[in-house]
Amino acid sequence: DTEVTQTPKHLVMGMTNKKSLKCEQHMGHRAMYWYKQKAKKPPELMFVYSYEKLSINESVPSRFSPECPNSSLLNLHLHALQPEDSALYLCASSHSNQPQHFGDGTRLSIL
Amino acid sequence: AQSVTQPDIHITVSEGASLELRCNYSYGATPYLFWYVQSPGQGLQLLLKYFSGDTLVQGIKGFEAEFKRSQSSFNLRKPSVHWSDAAEYFCAVVRSYNTDKLIFGTGTRLQVFP
């Protein structure tokens, strides 16, 4: 069982759709992260929120829009995605200077 | 720039055999070091971490790792591998003053034969 919960587990969407990925943690962690992972590759950092403020954006295209409504929730809004955006999207959270805890991810397929 | 190298893309061992996965890092000072494991269709699970102190670190599932500053290495070991250990293993590093930017190695896929 993971302490970082991601929904949905699987998502199939067309290139014109708008959808959102959700991540939740109740460990009181101050930082939350979005990663993208392609098959047989390590995760790539997309965004970091620290104390509910966006602190790192790794030059991610604007069709990905993160949101942190509160300290326990992290969303990733998706719009007009491309087929190459198909991947496993991982959420993680951490205390300051502590290891990141990962969720099981959302498997995203773009048609 | 920081980097992490995992020289072995794929390793195959027999169940019960010992295991060592290699990890080398490039960083001027002592970084924070981690090993994560990822089973198919799942997220990453932390096996162990090194921040400072004793250079031999014990982790979960019977794994251990040894930090060797002189070799810039943080190799993962297990004395007896179980079939359930088959997975992808990632070594990762962060700067001690900015733990948000986790740098991953390319991963080592472990296959276990009965």
PDB file of C-alpha atoms in Angstrom:
ATOM      1  CA  ASP A   1       0.000   0.000   0.000  1.00  0.00           C
ATOM      2  CA  THR A   2       1.237   3.462  -0.884  1.00  0.00           C
ATOM      3  CA  GLU A   3       0.750   6.556   1.262  1.00  0.00           C
ATOM      4  CA  VAL A   4       0.534   8.734  -1.850  1.00  0.00           C
ATOM      5  CA  THR A   5      -2.721   8.056  -3.685  1.00  0.00           C
ATOM      6  CA  GLN A   6      -3.123   8.807  -7.371  1.00  0.00           C
ATOM      7  CA  THR A   7      -6.326   8.727  -9.386  1.00  0.00           C
ATOM      8  CA  PRO A   8      -7.245   7.538 -11.882  1.00  0.00           C
ATOM      9  CA  LYS A   9      -4.920   4.557 -12.350  1.00  0.00           C
ATOM     10  CA  HIS A  10      -5.500   4.548 -16.082  1.00  0.00           C
ATOM     11  CA  LEU A  11      -6.671   7.294 -18.417  1.00  0.00           C
ATOM     12  CA  VAL A  12      -7.301   7.264 -22.138  1.00  0.00           C
ATOM     13  CA  MET A  13      -8.031  10.597 -23.785  1.00  0.00           C
ATOM     14  CA  GLY A  14      -8.191  12.188 -27.183  1.00  0.00           C
ATOM     15  CA  MET A  15      -5.960  15.049 -28.196  1.00  0.00           C
ATOM     16  CA  THR A  16      -8.779  17.580 -27.833  1.00  0.00           C
ATOM     17  CA  ASN A  17      -9.958  16.414 -24.409  1.00  0.00           C
ATOM     18  CA  LYS A  18      -9.445  18.096 -21.057  1.00  0.00           C
ATOM     19  CA  LYS A  19      -8.780  15.853 -18.090  1.00  0.00           C
ATOM     20  CA  SER A  20      -7.119  16.039 -14.689  1.00  0.00           C
ATOM     21  CA  LEU A  21      -4.872  13.768 -12.667  1.00  0.00           C
ATOM     22  CA  LYS A  22      -5.197  13.831  -8.907  1.00  0.00           C
ATOM     23  CA  CYS A  23      -2.691  13.129  -6.147  1.00  0.00           C
ATOM     24  CA  GLU A  24      -3.319  13.055  -2.413  1.00  0.00           C
ATOM     25  CA  GLN A  25      -1.099  12.571   0.643  1.00  0.00           C
ATOM     26  CA  HIS A  26      -1.920  12.788   4.329  1.00  0.00           C
ATOM     27  CA  MET A  27       1.598  12.557   5.742  1.00  0.00           C
ATOM     28  CA  GLY A  28       1.918  16.319   6.325  1.00  0.00           C
ATOM     29  CA  HIS A  29       4.635  16.598   3.687  1.00  0.00           C
ATOM     30  CA  ARG A  30       5.485  20.159   2.625  1.00  0.00           C
ATOM     31  CA  ALA A  31       6.589  19.328  -0.912  1.00  0.00           C
ATOM     32  CA  MET A  32       4.759  17.574  -3.742  1.00  0.00           C
ATOM     33  CA  TYR A  33       6.060  16.601  -7.159  1.00  0.00           C
ATOM     34  CA  TRP A  34       4.925  15.533 -10.617  1.00  0.00           C
ATOM     35  CA  TYR A  35       7.096  13.241 -12.723  1.00  0.00           C
ATOM     36  CA  LYS A  36       6.686  11.800 -16.200  1.00  0.00           C
ATOM     37  CA  GLN A  37       8.063   8.335 -16.894  1.00  0.00           C
ATOM     38  CA  LYS A  38       8.344   6.759 -20.325  1.00  0.00           C
ATOM     39  CA  ALA A  39       8.778   3.006 -20.714  1.00  0.00           C
ATOM     40  CA  LYS A  40      12.192   1.688 -19.703  1.00  0.00           C
ATOM     41  CA  LYS A  41      13.328   5.165 -18.605  1.00  0.00           C
ATOM     42  CA  PRO A  42      13.784   6.839 -15.226  1.00  0.00           C
ATOM     43  CA  PRO A  43      11.221   9.386 -14.024  1.00  0.00           C
ATOM     44  CA  GLU A  44      11.685  12.958 -15.264  1.00  0.00           C
ATOM     45  CA  LEU A  45      10.797  15.818 -12.945  1.00  0.00           C
ATOM     46  CA  MET A  46       8.048  18.113 -14.223  1.00  0.00           C
ATOM     47  CA  PHE A  47       6.905  20.322 -11.328  1.00  0.00           C
ATOM     48  CA  VAL A  48       7.589  20.870  -7.643  1.00  0.00           C
ATOM     49  CA  TYR A  49       5.285  22.550  -5.144  1.00  0.00           C
ATOM     50  CA  SER A  50       6.737  23.663  -1.840  1.00  0.00           C
ATOM     51  CA  TYR A  51       4.313  24.881   0.834  1.00  0.00           C
ATOM     52  CA  GLU A  52       1.596  24.999  -1.830  1.00  0.00           C
ATOM     53  CA  LYS A  53       3.581  27.303  -4.117  1.00  0.00           C
ATOM     54  CA  LEU A  54       5.096  26.297  -7.443  1.00  0.00           C
ATOM     55  CA  SER A  55       8.855  26.270  -6.893  1.00  0.00           C
ATOM     56  CA  ILE A  56      10.145  24.323  -9.906  1.00  0.00           C
ATOM     57  CA  ASN A  57       8.840  24.050 -13.461  1.00  0.00           C
ATOM     58  CA  GLU A  58      11.194  22.025 -15.615  1.00  0.00           C
ATOM     59  CA  SER A  59      10.226  23.832 -18.835  1.00  0.00           C
ATOM     60  CA  VAL A  60       7.086  21.743 -19.184  1.00  0.00           C
ATOM     61  CA  PRO A  61       4.756  22.607 -22.112  1.00  0.00           C
ATOM     62  CA  SER A  62       1.744  24.712 -21.138  1.00  0.00           C
ATOM     63  CA  ARG A  63      -0.647  21.909 -22.092  1.00  0.00           C
ATOM     64  CA  PHE A  64       0.261  20.558 -18.635  1.00  0.00           C
ATOM     65  CA  SER A  65      -1.044  22.795 -15.848  1.00  0.00           C
ATOM     66  CA  PRO A  66      -0.358  21.929 -12.203  1.00  0.00           C
ATOM     67  CA  GLU A  67      -2.443  23.048  -9.272  1.00  0.00           C
ATOM     68  CA  CYS A  68      -2.015  22.664  -5.514  1.00  0.00           C
ATOM     69  CA  PRO A  69      -5.368  23.489  -3.843  1.00  0.00           C
ATOM     70  CA  ASN A  70      -4.071  22.635  -0.367  1.00  0.00           C
ATOM     71  CA  SER A  71      -1.150  20.964   1.352  1.00  0.00           C
ATOM     72  CA  SER A  72      -2.576  17.468   0.800  1.00  0.00           C
ATOM     73  CA  LEU A  73      -3.722  17.712  -2.797  1.00  0.00           C
ATOM     74  CA  LEU A  74      -1.929  18.081  -6.104  1.00  0.00           C
ATOM     75  CA  ASN A  75      -3.620  18.131  -9.497  1.00  0.00           C
ATOM     76  CA  LEU A  76      -2.293  18.019 -13.022  1.00  0.00           C
ATOM     77  CA  HIS A  77      -4.654  19.469 -15.609  1.00  0.00           C
ATOM     78  CA  LEU A  78      -4.247  18.171 -19.134  1.00  0.00           C
ATOM     79  CA  HIS A  79      -5.402  19.860 -22.330  1.00  0.00           C
ATOM     80  CA  ALA A  80      -4.639  19.295 -26.001  1.00  0.00           C
ATOM     81  CA  LEU A  81      -2.049  16.620 -25.316  1.00  0.00           C
ATOM     82  CA  GLN A  82       0.037  14.973 -28.012  1.00  0.00           C
ATOM     83  CA  PRO A  83       0.605  11.243 -28.568  1.00  0.00           C
ATOM     84  CA  GLU A  84       4.151  11.601 -27.225  1.00  0.00           C
ATOM     85  CA  ASP A  85       2.646  12.628 -23.877  1.00  0.00           C
ATOM     86  CA  SER A  86       1.529   9.043 -23.332  1.00  0.00           C
ATOM     87  CA  ALA A  87       3.430   7.886 -20.249  1.00  0.00           C
ATOM     88  CA  LEU A  88       3.191   6.979 -16.582  1.00  0.00           C
ATOM     89  CA  TYR A  89       2.665  10.103 -14.489  1.00  0.00           C
ATOM     90  CA  LEU A  90       3.977   9.800 -10.967  1.00  0.00           C
ATOM     91  CA  CYS A  91       3.256  11.965  -7.984  1.00  0.00           C
ATOM     92  CA  ALA A  92       5.562  12.141  -4.965  1.00  0.00           C
ATOM     93  CA  SER A  93       5.730  13.994  -1.673  1.00  0.00           C
ATOM     94  CA  SER A  94       8.354  14.648   0.983  1.00  0.00           C
ATOM     95  CA  HIS A  95       9.318  16.504   4.148  1.00  0.00           C
ATOM     96  CA  SER A  96      12.228  18.898   3.903  1.00  0.00           C
ATOM     97  CA  ASN A  97      15.513  17.074   3.298  1.00  0.00           C
ATOM     98  CA  GLN A  98      13.822  13.685   3.381  1.00  0.00           C
ATOM     99  CA  PRO A  99      13.294  11.040   0.690  1.00  0.00           C
ATOM    100  CA  GLN A 100      10.409  11.374  -1.694  1.00  0.00           C
ATOM    101  CA  HIS A 101       7.491   8.960  -1.380  1.00  0.00           C
ATOM    102  CA  PHE A 102       5.902   7.980  -4.687  1.00  0.00           C
ATOM    103  CA  GLY A 103       2.384   7.000  -5.664  1.00  0.00           C
ATOM    104  CA  ASP A 104       1.638   4.161  -8.072  1.00  0.00           C
ATOM    105  CA  GLY A 105       1.060   6.549 -10.940  1.00  0.00           C
ATOM    106  CA  THR A 106      -1.523   7.189 -13.615  1.00  0.00           C
ATOM    107  CA  ARG A 107      -0.997   5.381 -16.916  1.00  0.00           C
ATOM    108  CA  LEU A 108      -1.984   7.938 -19.571  1.00  0.00           C
ATOM    109  CA  SER A 109      -2.672   7.047 -23.192  1.00  0.00           C
ATOM    110  CA  ILE A 110      -3.328   9.724 -25.803  1.00  0.00           C
ATOM    111  CA  LEU A 111      -5.268   8.630 -28.870  1.00  0.00           C
TER     112      LEU A 111
ATOM    113  CA  ALA B   1      26.517  18.996 -13.140  1.00  0.00           C
ATOM    114  CA  GLN B   2      25.313  16.149 -11.021  1.00  0.00           C
ATOM    115  CA  SER B   3      24.899  12.786 -12.695  1.00  0.00           C
ATOM    116  CA  VAL B   4      24.267   9.180 -11.778  1.00  0.00           C
ATOM    117  CA  THR B   5      25.528   6.191 -13.733  1.00  0.00           C
ATOM    118  CA  GLN B   6      24.191   2.680 -13.495  1.00  0.00           C
ATOM    119  CA  PRO B   7      26.505   0.703 -15.786  1.00  0.00           C
ATOM    120  CA  ASP B   8      24.371  -2.435 -15.922  1.00  0.00           C
ATOM    121  CA  ILE B   9      21.170  -2.097 -17.935  1.00  0.00           C
ATOM    122  CA  HIS B  10      20.054  -5.673 -17.321  1.00  0.00           C
ATOM    123  CA  ILE B  11      21.183  -8.290 -14.795  1.00  0.00           C
ATOM    124  CA  THR B  12      20.039 -11.878 -14.528  1.00  0.00           C
ATOM    125  CA  VAL B  13      20.617 -13.980 -11.420  1.00  0.00           C
ATOM    126  CA  SER B  14      19.400 -17.288 -10.069  1.00  0.00           C
ATOM    127  CA  GLU B  15      17.148 -17.327  -7.042  1.00  0.00           C
ATOM    128  CA  GLY B  16      19.274 -17.626  -3.916  1.00  0.00           C
ATOM    129  CA  ALA B  17      22.338 -16.084  -5.518  1.00  0.00           C
ATOM    130  CA  SER B  18      23.927 -12.903  -4.239  1.00  0.00           C
ATOM    131  CA  LEU B  19      23.364  -9.588  -5.981  1.00  0.00           C
ATOM    132  CA  GLU B  20      25.280  -6.366  -6.446  1.00  0.00           C
ATOM    133  CA  LEU B  21      23.926  -3.459  -8.483  1.00  0.00           C
ATOM    134  CA  ARG B  22      26.390  -0.731  -9.299  1.00  0.00           C
ATOM    135  CA  CYS B  23      25.866   3.008  -8.991  1.00  0.00           C
ATOM    136  CA  ASN B  24      28.370   5.800  -9.524  1.00  0.00           C
ATOM    137  CA  TYR B  25      27.657   9.466  -9.028  1.00  0.00           C
ATOM    138  CA  SER B  26      29.311  12.677 -10.055  1.00  0.00           C
ATOM    139  CA  TYR B  27      29.141  15.502  -7.533  1.00  0.00           C
ATOM    140  CA  GLY B  28      31.683  17.739  -5.826  1.00  0.00           C
ATOM    141  CA  ALA B  29      30.466  17.328  -2.271  1.00  0.00           C
ATOM    142  CA  THR B  30      28.777  14.479  -0.436  1.00  0.00           C
ATOM    143  CA  PRO B  31      25.298  14.127  -1.860  1.00  0.00           C
ATOM    144  CA  TYR B  32      22.276  12.410  -0.450  1.00  0.00           C
ATOM    145  CA  LEU B  33      21.971   8.995  -2.106  1.00  0.00           C
ATOM    146  CA  PHE B  34      19.000   6.698  -2.579  1.00  0.00           C
ATOM    147  CA  TRP B  35      18.007   3.373  -4.071  1.00  0.00           C
ATOM    148  CA  TYR B  36      14.446   2.937  -5.302  1.00  0.00           C
ATOM    149  CA  VAL B  37      12.758  -0.179  -6.708  1.00  0.00           C
ATOM    150  CA  GLN B  38       9.917  -0.217  -9.220  1.00  0.00           C
ATOM    151  CA  SER B  39       7.834  -3.308  -9.922  1.00  0.00           C
ATOM    152  CA  PRO B  40       5.900  -3.449 -13.200  1.00  0.00           C
ATOM    153  CA  GLY B  41       2.896  -1.146 -13.230  1.00  0.00           C
ATOM    154  CA  GLN B  42       3.769   0.412  -9.879  1.00  0.00           C
ATOM    155  CA  GLY B  43       5.415   3.488  -8.472  1.00  0.00           C
ATOM    156  CA  LEU B  44       8.845   3.740  -6.910  1.00  0.00           C
ATOM    157  CA  GLN B  45       9.504   2.349  -3.447  1.00  0.00           C
ATOM    158  CA  LEU B  46      12.412   3.595  -1.359  1.00  0.00           C
ATOM    159  CA  LEU B  47      14.802   0.771  -0.438  1.00  0.00           C
ATOM    160  CA  LEU B  48      17.358   2.792   1.500  1.00  0.00           C
ATOM    161  CA  LYS B  49      19.048   6.158   1.801  1.00  0.00           C
ATOM    162  CA  TYR B  50      22.426   7.598   2.747  1.00  0.00           C
ATOM    163  CA  PHE B  51      22.710  11.092   4.192  1.00  0.00           C
ATOM    164  CA  SER B  52      25.781  10.886   6.425  1.00  0.00           C
ATOM    165  CA  GLY B  53      27.426   8.735   9.095  1.00  0.00           C
ATOM    166  CA  ASP B  54      27.897   5.002   8.773  1.00  0.00           C
ATOM    167  CA  THR B  55      28.769   4.238   5.168  1.00  0.00           C
ATOM    168  CA  LEU B  56      27.034   0.836   5.239  1.00  0.00           C
ATOM    169  CA  VAL B  57      23.295   1.407   5.111  1.00  0.00           C
ATOM    170  CA  GLN B  58      20.627  -1.190   5.778  1.00  0.00           C
ATOM    171  CA  GLY B  59      17.332  -1.011   3.934  1.00  0.00           C
ATOM    172  CA  ILE B  60      14.087  -2.863   3.545  1.00  0.00           C
ATOM    173  CA  LYS B  61      13.643  -6.329   2.007  1.00  0.00           C
ATOM    174  CA  GLY B  62      17.137  -7.416   3.094  1.00  0.00           C
ATOM    175  CA  PHE B  63      19.010  -4.901   0.930  1.00  0.00           C
ATOM    176  CA  GLU B  64      22.068  -2.936   1.954  1.00  0.00           C
ATOM    177  CA  ALA B  65      24.287  -0.383   0.233  1.00  0.00           C
ATOM    178  CA  GLU B  66      27.768   0.920   0.858  1.00  0.00           C
ATOM    179  CA  PHE B  67      28.847   4.496   0.242  1.00  0.00           C
ATOM    180  CA  LYS B  68      32.455   4.715  -0.942  1.00  0.00           C
ATOM    181  CA  ARG B  69      33.543   8.316  -1.284  1.00  0.00           C
ATOM    182  CA  SER B  70      36.895   7.420  -2.884  1.00  0.00           C
ATOM    183  CA  GLN B  71      35.102   5.570  -5.690  1.00  0.00           C
ATOM    184  CA  SER B  72      32.043   7.849  -5.885  1.00  0.00           C
ATOM    185  CA  SER B  73      29.956   4.721  -5.613  1.00  0.00           C
ATOM    186  CA  PHE B  74      26.845   3.583  -3.799  1.00  0.00           C
ATOM    187  CA  ASN B  75      26.386  -0.067  -4.742  1.00  0.00           C
ATOM    188  CA  LEU B  76      23.324  -2.040  -3.695  1.00  0.00           C
ATOM    189  CA  ARG B  77      23.725  -5.585  -2.391  1.00  0.00           C
ATOM    190  CA  LYS B  78      21.613  -8.496  -1.264  1.00  0.00           C
ATOM    191  CA  PRO B  79      23.074 -11.808  -0.066  1.00  0.00           C
ATOM    192  CA  SER B  80      20.283 -14.042  -1.373  1.00  0.00           C
ATOM    193  CA  VAL B  81      17.870 -12.940  -4.078  1.00  0.00           C
ATOM    194  CA  HIS B  82      14.197 -13.973  -4.089  1.00  0.00           C
ATOM    195  CA  TRP B  83      12.046 -14.284  -7.221  1.00  0.00           C
ATOM    196  CA  SER B  84       9.966 -11.336  -5.953  1.00  0.00           C
ATOM    197  CA  ASP B  85      13.030  -9.069  -6.230  1.00  0.00           C
ATOM    198  CA  ALA B  86      12.663  -9.016 -10.012  1.00  0.00           C
ATOM    199  CA  ALA B  87      12.059  -5.346 -10.820  1.00  0.00           C
ATOM    200  CA  GLU B  88      13.708  -2.151 -12.040  1.00  0.00           C
ATOM    201  CA  TYR B  89      16.179  -0.565  -9.642  1.00  0.00           C
ATOM    202  CA  PHE B  90      17.047   3.137  -9.708  1.00  0.00           C
ATOM    203  CA  CYS B  91      19.904   4.859  -7.957  1.00  0.00           C
ATOM    204  CA  ALA B  92      19.283   8.548  -7.281  1.00  0.00           C
ATOM    205  CA  VAL B  93      21.089  11.557  -5.855  1.00  0.00           C
ATOM    206  CA  VAL B  94      20.183  15.031  -4.601  1.00  0.00           C
ATOM    207  CA  ARG B  95      22.226  17.941  -3.417  1.00  0.00           C
ATOM    208  CA  SER B  96      22.152  18.161   0.372  1.00  0.00           C
ATOM    209  CA  TYR B  97      20.954  21.784   0.184  1.00  0.00           C
ATOM    210  CA  ASN B  98      18.247  21.227  -2.440  1.00  0.00           C
ATOM    211  CA  THR B  99      16.578  17.900  -1.982  1.00  0.00           C
ATOM    212  CA  ASP B 100      13.781  18.671  -4.430  1.00  0.00           C
ATOM    213  CA  LYS B 101      15.742  17.881  -7.589  1.00  0.00           C
ATOM    214  CA  LEU B 102      16.182  14.127  -7.530  1.00  0.00           C
ATOM    215  CA  ILE B 103      18.572  12.936 -10.243  1.00  0.00           C
ATOM    216  CA  PHE B 104      17.991   9.342 -11.311  1.00  0.00           C
ATOM    217  CA  GLY B 105      20.293   6.859 -12.939  1.00  0.00           C
ATOM    218  CA  THR B 106      19.045   5.059 -16.027  1.00  0.00           C
ATOM    219  CA  GLY B 107      18.027   2.022 -14.025  1.00  0.00           C
ATOM    220  CA  THR B 108      18.985  -1.650 -13.859  1.00  0.00           C
ATOM    221  CA  ARG B 109      16.443  -4.311 -14.721  1.00  0.00           C
ATOM    222  CA  LEU B 110      16.815  -7.375 -12.513  1.00  0.00           C
ATOM    223  CA  GLN B 111      15.593 -10.721 -13.751  1.00  0.00           C
ATOM    224  CA  VAL B 112      15.524 -13.689 -11.372  1.00  0.00           C
ATOM    225  CA  PHE B 113      15.500 -17.289 -12.564  1.00  0.00           C
ATOM    226  CA  PRO B 114      14.150 -20.086 -10.340  1.00  0.00           C
TER     227      PRO B 114
END
